[in-house]
Amino acid sequence: MTNYLFLFLALFTLLACSSSPRKKVSDTRIALPIVNAVPTSFRGTLTSHNSVRAKLGLKPLHWSNKLAHYAQQWANHQANTQNCYMKHRPHHAGPFKQIYGENLFWASPKRWSDGKVELQRISIGEVIKSWADEDADYNYNNNRCRIGAQCGHYTQIVWRETQAVGCAIAVCPDKSQLWVCNYNPPGNYIGERPY
């Protein structure tokens, strides 16, 4: 026991004598920017997407500022040139060439009998729910939508390889609105099942 005590005291003395003086560290905290933080207006995006994906055991998506910027570029273009017309990016070459998966949602303004026109209050959660509800029109066994229905928004949400999403909105002068979400890697390849 005395040998251990002696060894401990020798080690303590050695460390105490050989250590360099410590720098004084100030308590000033530097706020670092959060990379890919979901903007306030799109806070429900990941929860809404990932709850749909979780039902199928798929990995959750993360938010991408790059995809959100890409989505905003298209939403703004459609608002400025097409009055929020709901049309996907083209697949041919050009400044707006589609390189990611894309879901679109359009909403008309509220129109009152007295002629008043208002913006509809719609949340990103409602937008994603409308896409996710297409699951009722998707048949996994034959990998097709029900005849006369669409289900491509749903299949993009649950595309197994997709890892990231970014969304945007544009409001037009007539108070219609266009929502755009882009996905990377993209999905909806013909002949492939989403999961």
GROMACS .gro file of C-alpha atoms in nm, residues 13 15 40 74 142 155 186 190-191:
model
    9
   13THR     CA    1   0.479   1.595  -0.806
   15LEU     CA    2   0.291   1.643  -1.322
   40THR     CA    3  -3.932   2.915  -3.935
   74TRP     CA    4  -3.815   2.809  -5.952
  142ASN     CA    5  -4.797  -0.323  -5.967
  155THR     CA    6  -4.365   0.819  -5.418
  186PRO     CA    7  -3.429   1.243  -5.694
  190ILE     CA    8  -3.987   0.468  -6.438
  191GLY     CA    9  -3.995   0.098  -6.366
   0.00000   0.00000   0.00000
